[in-house]
């Protein structure tokens, strides 16, 4: 079936340019995760609260996110549509009663564009949109972790480059804003320009990870058994290890972006599921290797440098100043590409919701530039919102951990709004396997159920009101401690009001 006919089945027409191959689709998911960006951002945080034992949060999160990725891969094969999480949740809400076979192998129901069928489908898109905007801001400020270590001239505000200091937080906002202006311009310029930059960046990041792991392994001063022992003074303990899980939880999400560009991917029904699984597996295994080799090669585990300065300290100490700075420059490239791809996924999500009339100003937001073949207005909107979020937090020393923790909670909730309804549909017998497409088969219910339980546990763990994450200044303010819950509560209220205004006439029942 031609791609245009596949979209017609769902009530859409081909507007985006289908020019991405398998590697570009994988690159979209991999660079959203971007292990060099995110591990560099949070290594010091993880070590501070979990010591070497924080390593064990990584395989746990990888296993949990692999469960989610398997579910998403199945959905990507069935619904190859822009917007991934939003479209999957919406289509699941549209599934009718027990399906009956149809002549000619046609689907037992007719997909609907109308967003009025169910609030949960719309809410998944809304929460994912907010999570992407927060993640976009969080990725942009990662430049502060890297660039001042490459050259102190990048510290334009004050003298302390630490993101937990007022001057470092202010400089992070400045660097992040400049980066967001660049990524907005690239995303508005078209998917081919974005893909070229992304492909080169991902290749550089993969090479960088290989060089980093090899180099750290060669200069290791202790064995891998370091991950079995606590280090005095790191704050480890069961509470600290749970808090340190924020690192792995933040790193290993966003792989669904590999499916969010499905309408621009060739042979998306086959390519997107593979890209989603490859993105989470390569990212998870690569990140795990970086963490363990960094612990093996760190000159000291007790002098406070590893907790205070994280991986930049290890790299500079192991590779020396010139080589260390060159490698950190490669990490800066990864940060740029990561931010670019997060915005790409956000743009596709806004476009997907807008063409369903599910957002204010939908007509404007769903228009595609005939010159660039990309939605320009969503690029401008997403960039503007992320910059606004940074400007609201100028000089806030809890900027990084607060935004990071909140983005994890919001995105994981959006994932639950897909995995949860899908589990319900499976149990009702409304999601039978489709021949020739990726399917979990008889393992669908247990794997799907495990993905839901994992998501619930992680949301509770990260949203827990810990001062280590949400109140680094020790003010004791309940407003800071409860920030992710307040953010989610506000998002639900605003979302409900938007839903009441945007909700069209009730959708037609699926054709049976």
Coordinates of C-alpha atoms in Angstrom, one line a residue:
X1 CA 0.0 0.0 0.0
X2 CA 1.5 3.4 -0.9
X3 CA 2.3 5.7 2.1
X4 CA -0.4 8.2 1.0
X5 CA -3.0 5.4 1.1
X6 CA -1.8 4.3 4.5
X7 CA -2.5 7.8 5.9
X8 CA -5.8 7.9 4.1
X9 CA -6.9 4.9 6.2
X10 CA -6.5 7.1 9.3
X11 CA -8.2 10.1 7.6
X12 CA -5.1 12.1 6.8
X13 CA -3.3 13.1 3.6
X14 CA 0.5 13.1 3.0
X15 CA 1.8 16.6 3.7
X16 CA 5.2 16.0 5.3
X17 CA 8.0 14.9 3.0
X18 CA 8.8 11.2 3.3
X19 CA 12.6 11.3 2.9
X20 CA 14.0 9.6 6.0
X21 CA 15.7 6.2 5.9
X22 CA 16.2 3.7 8.7
X23 CA 19.3 5.3 10.2
X24 CA 17.7 8.7 10.3
X25 CA 14.7 7.3 12.1
X26 CA 17.0 5.5 14.6
X27 CA 19.0 8.7 14.9
X28 CA 15.9 10.7 15.9
X29 CA 15.3 8.3 18.9
X30 CA 18.9 7.9 19.8
X31 CA 19.7 11.6 19.8
X32 CA 16.7 12.4 21.9
X33 CA 18.1 10.1 24.5
X34 CA 21.6 11.3 23.8
X35 CA 23.6 9.4 26.4
X36 CA 26.6 11.8 26.2
X37 CA 24.3 14.7 26.9
X38 CA 22.3 13.2 29.6
X39 CA 24.9 11.1 31.4
X40 CA 27.2 14.2 31.5
X41 CA 24.3 16.2 32.9
X42 CA 23.4 13.9 35.8
X43 CA 26.5 11.7 36.5
X44 CA 27.5 13.9 39.4
X45 CA 24.0 14.0 40.8
X46 CA 23.7 10.2 40.7
X47 CA 27.0 9.7 42.4
X48 CA 26.2 12.3 45.1
X49 CA 23.2 10.4 46.3
X50 CA 23.9 6.8 45.4
X51 CA 27.6 6.5 45.3
X52 CA 28.9 3.6 43.1
X53 CA 25.6 1.8 43.9
X54 CA 23.7 4.2 41.7
X55 CA 25.0 2.1 38.8
X56 CA 22.3 -0.5 39.6
X57 CA 19.5 1.9 38.9
X58 CA 20.7 1.9 35.3
X59 CA 19.9 -1.8 34.4
X60 CA 16.6 -1.6 36.3
X61 CA 15.5 1.5 34.3
X62 CA 16.8 -0.1 31.0
X63 CA 14.8 -3.2 31.6
X64 CA 11.7 -1.2 32.4
X65 CA 12.0 1.1 29.4
X66 CA 12.7 -1.9 27.2
X67 CA 9.3 -3.2 28.2
X68 CA 7.8 0.2 27.2
X69 CA 9.7 0.2 24.0
X70 CA 8.4 -3.2 23.0
X71 CA 4.8 -2.0 23.5
X72 CA 5.6 1.2 21.5
X73 CA 7.2 -0.8 18.7
X74 CA 4.0 -2.8 18.3
X75 CA 2.0 0.4 18.2
X76 CA 4.4 2.0 15.7
X77 CA 3.8 -0.9 13.3
X78 CA 0.1 -0.5 13.5
X79 CA -0.2 3.3 13.6
X80 CA 2.7 4.9 11.6
X81 CA 1.6 8.4 12.3
X82 CA 3.4 11.6 13.4
X83 CA 3.0 12.4 17.1
X84 CA 3.6 8.9 18.3
X85 CA 2.3 8.9 21.9
X86 CA -0.7 11.2 21.1
X87 CA -1.7 9.2 18.1
X88 CA -1.3 5.8 19.8
X89 CA -3.4 6.9 22.8
X90 CA -6.1 8.4 20.6
X91 CA -6.3 5.4 18.3
X92 CA -6.6 3.1 21.4
X93 CA -9.5 5.2 22.6
X94 CA -11.2 4.7 19.2
X95 CA -11.0 0.9 19.3
X96 CA -14.6 -0.3 19.3
X97 CA -16.1 -3.4 20.9
X98 CA -14.8 -6.9 20.2
X99 CA -13.6 -6.8 16.6
X100 CA -15.1 -9.0 13.9
X101 CA -13.2 -10.2 10.9
X102 CA -13.9 -8.2 7.7
X103 CA -13.8 -9.2 4.1
X104 CA -10.5 -8.6 2.3
X105 CA -8.5 -8.3 5.5
X106 CA -9.7 -4.8 6.2
X107 CA -9.4 -3.4 9.7
X108 CA -12.5 -4.3 11.9
X109 CA -13.0 -0.7 12.7
X110 CA -12.5 2.7 10.9
X111 CA -10.0 5.0 12.6
X112 CA -11.3 8.5 13.3
X113 CA -9.6 11.8 13.2
X114 CA -12.1 13.4 15.6
X115 CA -10.5 14.2 19.0
X116 CA -13.9 14.1 20.7
X117 CA -13.9 10.4 21.4
X118 CA -12.1 10.4 24.7
X119 CA -10.3 12.7 27.1
X120 CA -7.5 10.2 27.9
X121 CA -6.3 10.1 24.3
X122 CA -6.1 13.9 24.2
X123 CA -4.6 14.1 27.7
X124 CA -1.7 11.8 26.6
X125 CA -0.8 14.2 23.9
X126 CA -1.2 17.2 26.2
X127 CA 1.1 15.7 28.9
X128 CA 3.6 14.6 26.3
X129 CA 3.7 18.1 24.8
X130 CA 4.4 19.6 28.2
X131 CA 7.0 17.0 29.0
X132 CA 8.7 17.7 25.7
X133 CA 8.8 21.4 26.3
X134 CA 10.3 20.9 29.7
X135 CA 12.8 18.3 28.3
X136 CA 13.7 20.8 25.6
X137 CA 14.6 23.4 28.2
X138 CA 16.5 20.8 30.3
X139 CA 18.5 19.6 27.3
X140 CA 19.4 23.2 26.3
X141 CA 20.9 24.1 29.7
X142 CA 23.2 21.0 29.5
X143 CA 25.6 23.2 27.6
X144 CA 26.5 24.7 30.9
X145 CA 27.8 21.4 32.1
X146 CA 30.2 21.2 29.2
X147 CA 31.2 24.5 27.5
X148 CA 32.8 26.2 30.5
X149 CA 35.0 23.1 30.9
X150 CA 36.1 23.5 27.3
X151 CA 36.9 27.2 27.6
X152 CA 36.2 29.4 30.6
X153 CA 35.2 32.2 28.2
X154 CA 31.8 30.5 27.8
X155 CA 31.1 31.5 31.4
X156 CA 29.6 34.8 30.5
X157 CA 27.8 35.4 33.8
X158 CA 29.7 35.5 37.1
X159 CA 32.6 33.1 37.9
X160 CA 31.1 29.9 39.3
X161 CA 30.1 27.5 36.4
X162 CA 28.3 25.0 38.6
X163 CA 24.6 24.7 37.6
X164 CA 23.7 24.6 41.3
X165 CA 25.1 28.2 41.8
X166 CA 23.2 31.4 40.9
X167 CA 25.8 32.5 38.4
X168 CA 26.0 29.1 36.8
X169 CA 22.2 28.8 36.6
X170 CA 22.0 32.2 35.0
X171 CA 24.7 31.4 32.5
X172 CA 22.9 28.1 31.7
X173 CA 19.8 30.1 30.8
X174 CA 21.8 32.4 28.4
X175 CA 23.6 29.5 26.7
X176 CA 20.4 27.5 26.5
X177 CA 18.5 30.4 24.9
X178 CA 21.1 30.8 22.2
X179 CA 21.0 27.1 21.5
X180 CA 17.2 27.1 21.3
X181 CA 17.3 30.0 18.8
X182 CA 19.6 27.9 16.6
X183 CA 17.5 24.6 16.8
X184 CA 14.3 26.5 16.1
X185 CA 15.8 27.9 12.9
X186 CA 17.0 24.5 11.8
X187 CA 13.6 22.8 12.5
X188 CA 11.9 25.6 10.6
X189 CA 14.3 25.0 7.7
X190 CA 13.1 21.5 6.8
X191 CA 13.4 17.9 7.8
X192 CA 16.4 17.2 5.4
X193 CA 18.5 19.9 7.0
X194 CA 17.6 18.6 10.4
X195 CA 18.3 15.0 9.4
X196 CA 21.7 15.8 7.9
X197 CA 22.8 17.6 11.1
X198 CA 21.3 14.8 13.2
X199 CA 22.9 12.0 11.3
X200 CA 26.4 13.6 11.5
X201 CA 25.8 14.4 15.2
X202 CA 24.7 10.8 16.0
X203 CA 27.7 9.3 14.2
X204 CA 30.0 11.6 16.2
X205 CA 28.3 10.7 19.4
X206 CA 28.5 6.9 18.7
X207 CA 32.2 7.3 17.9
X208 CA 32.6 9.4 21.0
X209 CA 31.0 6.8 23.2
X210 CA 33.2 4.1 21.8
X211 CA 36.4 6.2 22.3
X212 CA 35.3 7.2 25.8
X213 CA 34.5 3.7 27.0
X214 CA 37.7 2.3 25.4
X215 CA 39.9 5.0 26.9
X216 CA 38.4 4.9 30.4
X217 CA 38.7 1.1 30.3
X218 CA 42.4 1.3 29.4
X219 CA 43.2 3.8 32.2
X220 CA 41.0 2.0 34.9
X221 CA 42.5 2.1 38.4
X222 CA 40.0 -0.3 39.9
X223 CA 37.9 -3.3 38.6
X224 CA 34.2 -3.4 37.8
X225 CA 33.5 -4.7 41.3
X226 CA 33.5 -1.1 42.3
X227 CA 29.7 -1.1 41.6
X228 CA 29.2 -3.6 44.4
X229 CA 30.4 -1.4 47.2
X230 CA 29.2 1.8 48.8
X231 CA 31.7 4.7 49.3
X232 CA 31.7 6.5 52.6
X233 CA 30.5 10.1 52.4
X234 CA 28.4 9.8 49.2
X235 CA 25.0 9.7 50.9
X236 CA 24.2 6.3 49.7
X237 CA 21.6 4.1 51.3
X238 CA 18.3 2.9 50.0
X239 CA 16.9 6.4 50.0
X240 CA 19.9 7.8 48.2
X241 CA 19.9 5.1 45.6
X242 CA 16.2 5.6 44.9
X243 CA 16.9 9.4 44.4
X244 CA 19.8 8.7 42.1
X245 CA 17.5 6.8 39.8
X246 CA 16.5 10.2 38.4
X247 CA 19.7 10.0 36.3
X248 CA 18.8 6.8 34.4
X249 CA 15.1 7.7 34.3
X250 CA 15.9 11.0 32.6
X251 CA 18.4 9.5 30.2
X252 CA 16.3 6.7 28.9
X253 CA 13.2 8.3 27.6
X254 CA 12.3 9.9 24.3
X255 CA 13.1 6.9 22.1
X256 CA 9.5 7.1 20.8
X257 CA 10.7 10.0 18.7
X258 CA 12.0 7.4 16.2
X259 CA 8.3 6.7 15.6
X260 CA 7.1 10.3 15.8
X261 CA 8.7 11.0 12.4
X262 CA 6.9 8.0 10.9
X263 CA 5.1 10.1 8.3
X264 CA 8.5 11.2 7.0
X265 CA 10.1 7.7 7.1
X266 CA 10.2 5.3 4.2
X267 CA 8.4 2.0 4.9
X268 CA 7.5 3.3 8.3
X269 CA 5.5 0.2 9.4
X270 CA 8.7 -1.9 9.3
X271 CA 11.3 0.8 10.0
X272 CA 9.8 2.6 13.0
X273 CA 9.5 -0.4 15.3
X274 CA 13.1 -1.4 14.7
X275 CA 14.2 2.2 15.2
X276 CA 12.4 2.5 18.5
X277 CA 14.0 -0.7 19.9
X278 CA 17.4 0.0 18.5
X279 CA 17.4 3.5 20.0
X280 CA 16.6 2.3 23.6
X281 CA 19.0 -0.7 23.4
X282 CA 22.0 1.1 22.0
X283 CA 21.4 4.0 24.4
X284 CA 20.9 1.8 27.4
X285 CA 23.9 -0.5 26.8
X286 CA 26.2 2.4 25.8
X287 CA 25.2 4.5 28.8
X288 CA 25.7 1.5 31.1
X289 CA 29.2 1.1 29.7
X290 CA 30.0 4.8 30.2
X291 CA 28.9 4.7 33.8
X292 CA 30.9 1.6 34.9
X293 CA 34.1 2.6 33.1
X294 CA 33.9 6.1 34.5
X295 CA 33.7 4.6 38.0
X296 CA 36.6 2.3 37.2
X297 CA 38.8 5.2 35.9
X298 CA 38.0 8.0 38.3
X299 CA 41.2 9.0 40.1
X300 CA 39.3 9.1 43.5
X301 CA 35.9 8.2 44.7
X302 CA 36.1 10.1 47.9
X303 CA 37.7 13.5 47.2
X304 CA 34.3 15.1 46.2
X305 CA 35.4 15.8 42.6
X306 CA 33.3 13.0 41.2
X307 CA 30.2 14.2 42.9
X308 CA 30.9 17.9 42.3
X309 CA 32.1 17.9 38.7
X310 CA 31.0 14.5 37.4
X311 CA 32.3 13.2 34.1
X312 CA 34.1 16.3 32.9
X313 CA 36.4 15.8 35.9
X314 CA 37.0 12.2 35.0
X315 CA 37.7 13.0 31.3
X316 CA 40.1 15.8 32.1
X317 CA 41.9 13.7 34.7
X318 CA 42.2 10.6 32.5
X319 CA 42.9 12.1 29.0
X320 CA 44.7 15.2 30.1
X321 CA 43.8 18.8 29.4
X322 CA 44.1 19.1 25.6
X323 CA 42.5 15.7 24.7
X324 CA 39.9 16.1 27.4
X325 CA 38.8 19.5 26.0
X326 CA 38.5 18.0 22.5
X327 CA 36.3 15.2 23.8
X328 CA 34.2 17.7 25.8
X329 CA 33.7 19.6 22.5
X330 CA 32.3 16.4 21.1
X331 CA 29.9 16.2 24.0
X332 CA 28.8 19.8 23.3
X333 CA 28.0 18.7 19.7
X334 CA 25.8 15.9 21.2
X335 CA 24.0 18.4 23.4
X336 CA 23.2 20.5 20.3
X337 CA 21.9 17.5 18.4
X338 CA 20.0 16.3 21.4
X339 CA 18.2 19.6 21.8
X340 CA 17.5 19.7 18.0
X341 CA 15.9 16.3 18.0
X342 CA 13.8 16.9 21.1
X343 CA 12.4 20.0 19.4
X344 CA 11.8 17.9 16.2
X345 CA 9.7 15.5 18.2
X346 CA 7.9 18.4 19.9
X347 CA 7.1 20.0 16.5
X348 CA 5.7 16.7 15.1
X349 CA 3.5 16.3 18.2
X350 CA 2.1 19.8 18.0
X351 CA 1.5 19.3 14.3
X352 CA -0.3 16.0 14.9
X353 CA -2.5 17.4 17.6
X354 CA -3.3 20.6 15.7
X355 CA -4.4 18.9 12.5
X356 CA -7.0 17.1 14.7
X357 CA -8.2 20.5 16.1
X358 CA -6.8 19.5 19.5
X359 CA -4.9 22.7 20.2
X360 CA -5.7 26.4 20.2
X361 CA -4.9 28.1 16.9
X362 CA -4.9 24.7 15.2
X363 CA -5.3 26.0 11.7
X364 CA -2.1 27.9 12.0
X365 CA -0.2 25.2 13.9
X366 CA -1.1 22.5 11.4
X367 CA 0.0 24.4 8.3
X368 CA 3.0 23.0 6.5
X369 CA 5.3 25.3 4.6
X370 CA 5.3 24.5 0.9
X371 CA 8.9 25.6 0.6
X372 CA 10.4 23.6 3.4
X373 CA 7.8 20.9 3.8
X374 CA 7.8 21.3 7.6
X375 CA 5.4 22.9 10.1
X376 CA 7.1 26.3 10.9
X377 CA 4.7 27.6 13.5
X378 CA 5.1 24.6 15.9
X379 CA 8.9 25.1 15.6
X380 CA 8.5 28.8 16.7
X381 CA 6.0 27.9 19.4
X382 CA 8.1 25.1 21.0
X383 CA 11.3 27.2 20.9
X384 CA 9.5 30.2 22.4
X385 CA 7.9 28.1 25.2
X386 CA 11.2 26.5 26.2
X387 CA 13.0 29.9 26.2
X388 CA 10.2 31.3 28.4
X389 CA 10.5 28.4 30.8
X390 CA 14.3 29.1 31.1
X391 CA 13.8 32.9 31.6
X392 CA 11.3 32.2 34.4
X393 CA 14.1 30.5 36.3
X394 CA 17.1 32.8 35.8
X395 CA 19.5 32.5 38.7
X396 CA 17.5 29.6 40.3
X397 CA 20.1 27.2 41.7
X398 CA 17.6 24.3 41.7
X399 CA 16.9 25.0 38.0
X400 CA 18.5 21.9 36.7
X401 CA 17.3 19.2 39.1
X402 CA 13.8 20.7 39.3
X403 CA 13.2 20.8 35.5
X404 CA 14.8 17.4 35.0
X405 CA 12.7 15.7 37.7
X406 CA 9.5 17.3 36.4
X407 CA 10.2 16.3 32.8
X408 CA 10.6 12.7 33.9
X409 CA 7.3 12.7 35.8
X410 CA 5.3 14.3 33.0
X411 CA 6.7 12.1 30.2
X412 CA 6.3 8.9 32.2
X413 CA 2.7 9.8 32.9
X414 CA 2.2 10.3 29.2
X415 CA 3.7 6.9 28.5
X416 CA 1.3 5.4 31.1
X417 CA -1.6 6.9 29.2
X418 CA -0.6 4.7 26.3
X419 CA 0.5 1.5 28.0
X420 CA -2.4 1.5 30.5
X421 CA -5.3 1.8 27.9
X422 CA -3.5 -0.7 25.7
X423 CA -3.4 -3.2 28.5
X424 CA -7.1 -2.7 29.0
X425 CA -7.8 -3.2 25.3
X426 CA -5.7 -6.4 25.3
X427 CA -7.7 -7.8 28.3
X428 CA -10.9 -7.0 26.4
X429 CA -9.7 -8.8 23.3
X430 CA -9.7 -5.7 21.2
X431 CA -6.0 -5.7 20.2
X432 CA -5.4 -8.9 18.2
X433 CA -2.1 -9.5 16.5
X434 CA -2.0 -8.4 12.8
X435 CA -0.2 -10.8 10.5
X436 CA 3.0 -9.5 8.9
X437 CA 3.5 -6.7 11.5
X438 CA 5.6 -6.5 14.7
X439 CA 3.6 -8.1 17.5
X440 CA 4.2 -9.3 21.0
X441 CA 1.8 -12.2 20.4
X442 CA 1.0 -14.2 23.5
X443 CA 3.5 -12.2 25.5
X444 CA 1.5 -9.0 25.0
X445 CA -0.5 -9.0 28.3
X446 CA 2.4 -9.9 30.7
X447 CA 4.9 -7.6 29.0
X448 CA 2.4 -4.8 28.8
X449 CA 1.3 -5.3 32.4
X450 CA 5.0 -5.2 33.5
X451 CA 5.5 -1.9 31.6
X452 CA 2.5 -0.3 33.4
X453 CA 3.8 -1.4 36.8
X454 CA 7.3 -0.1 36.0
X455 CA 5.9 3.2 34.9
X456 CA 3.8 3.7 38.0
X457 CA 6.7 2.8 40.3
X458 CA 9.0 5.3 38.5
X459 CA 6.5 8.1 38.6
X460 CA 6.0 7.7 42.4
X461 CA 9.8 7.4 43.0
X462 CA 10.8 10.6 41.0
X463 CA 7.8 12.7 42.1
X464 CA 8.5 11.9 45.8
X465 CA 9.1 15.2 47.6
X466 CA 12.8 14.9 48.1
X467 CA 14.9 17.9 49.1
X468 CA 17.9 16.3 47.3
X469 CA 16.1 16.9 44.0
X470 CA 13.7 19.8 44.4
X471 CA 15.1 21.9 47.3
X472 CA 18.9 22.0 47.0
X473 CA 19.0 25.3 49.0
X474 CA 17.4 23.6 52.0
X475 CA 14.7 26.2 52.4
X476 CA 12.1 23.6 53.4
X477 CA 9.5 25.2 51.2
X478 CA 6.7 22.8 50.4
X479 CA 6.2 24.6 47.1
X480 CA 9.6 23.6 46.0
X481 CA 9.4 20.0 47.3
X482 CA 6.0 19.5 45.7
X483 CA 6.9 21.2 42.4
X484 CA 6.3 18.2 40.1
X485 CA 3.0 17.4 41.7
X486 CA 2.0 21.1 41.4
X487 CA 3.1 21.1 37.8
X488 CA 1.1 18.0 37.0
X489 CA -1.9 19.3 38.9
X490 CA -1.8 22.6 37.0
X491 CA -1.4 20.8 33.7
X492 CA -4.4 18.7 34.4
X493 CA -6.6 21.7 35.3
X494 CA -5.5 23.7 32.3
X495 CA -5.8 20.6 30.1
X496 CA -9.3 20.0 31.2
X497 CA -10.3 23.6 30.5
X498 CA -8.7 23.4 27.1
X499 CA -10.5 20.1 26.4
X500 CA -13.9 21.6 27.3
X501 CA -13.3 24.4 24.9
X502 CA -11.7 22.4 22.0
X503 CA -13.9 19.3 22.3
X504 CA -15.9 19.0 19.0
X505 CA -19.2 17.2 18.6
X506 CA -19.0 13.6 19.8
X507 CA -17.1 11.4 17.4
X508 CA -18.9 8.7 15.4
X509 CA -18.7 5.3 16.9
X510 CA -16.1 3.1 15.1
X511 CA -17.6 1.2 12.2
X512 CA -18.0 -2.5 13.1

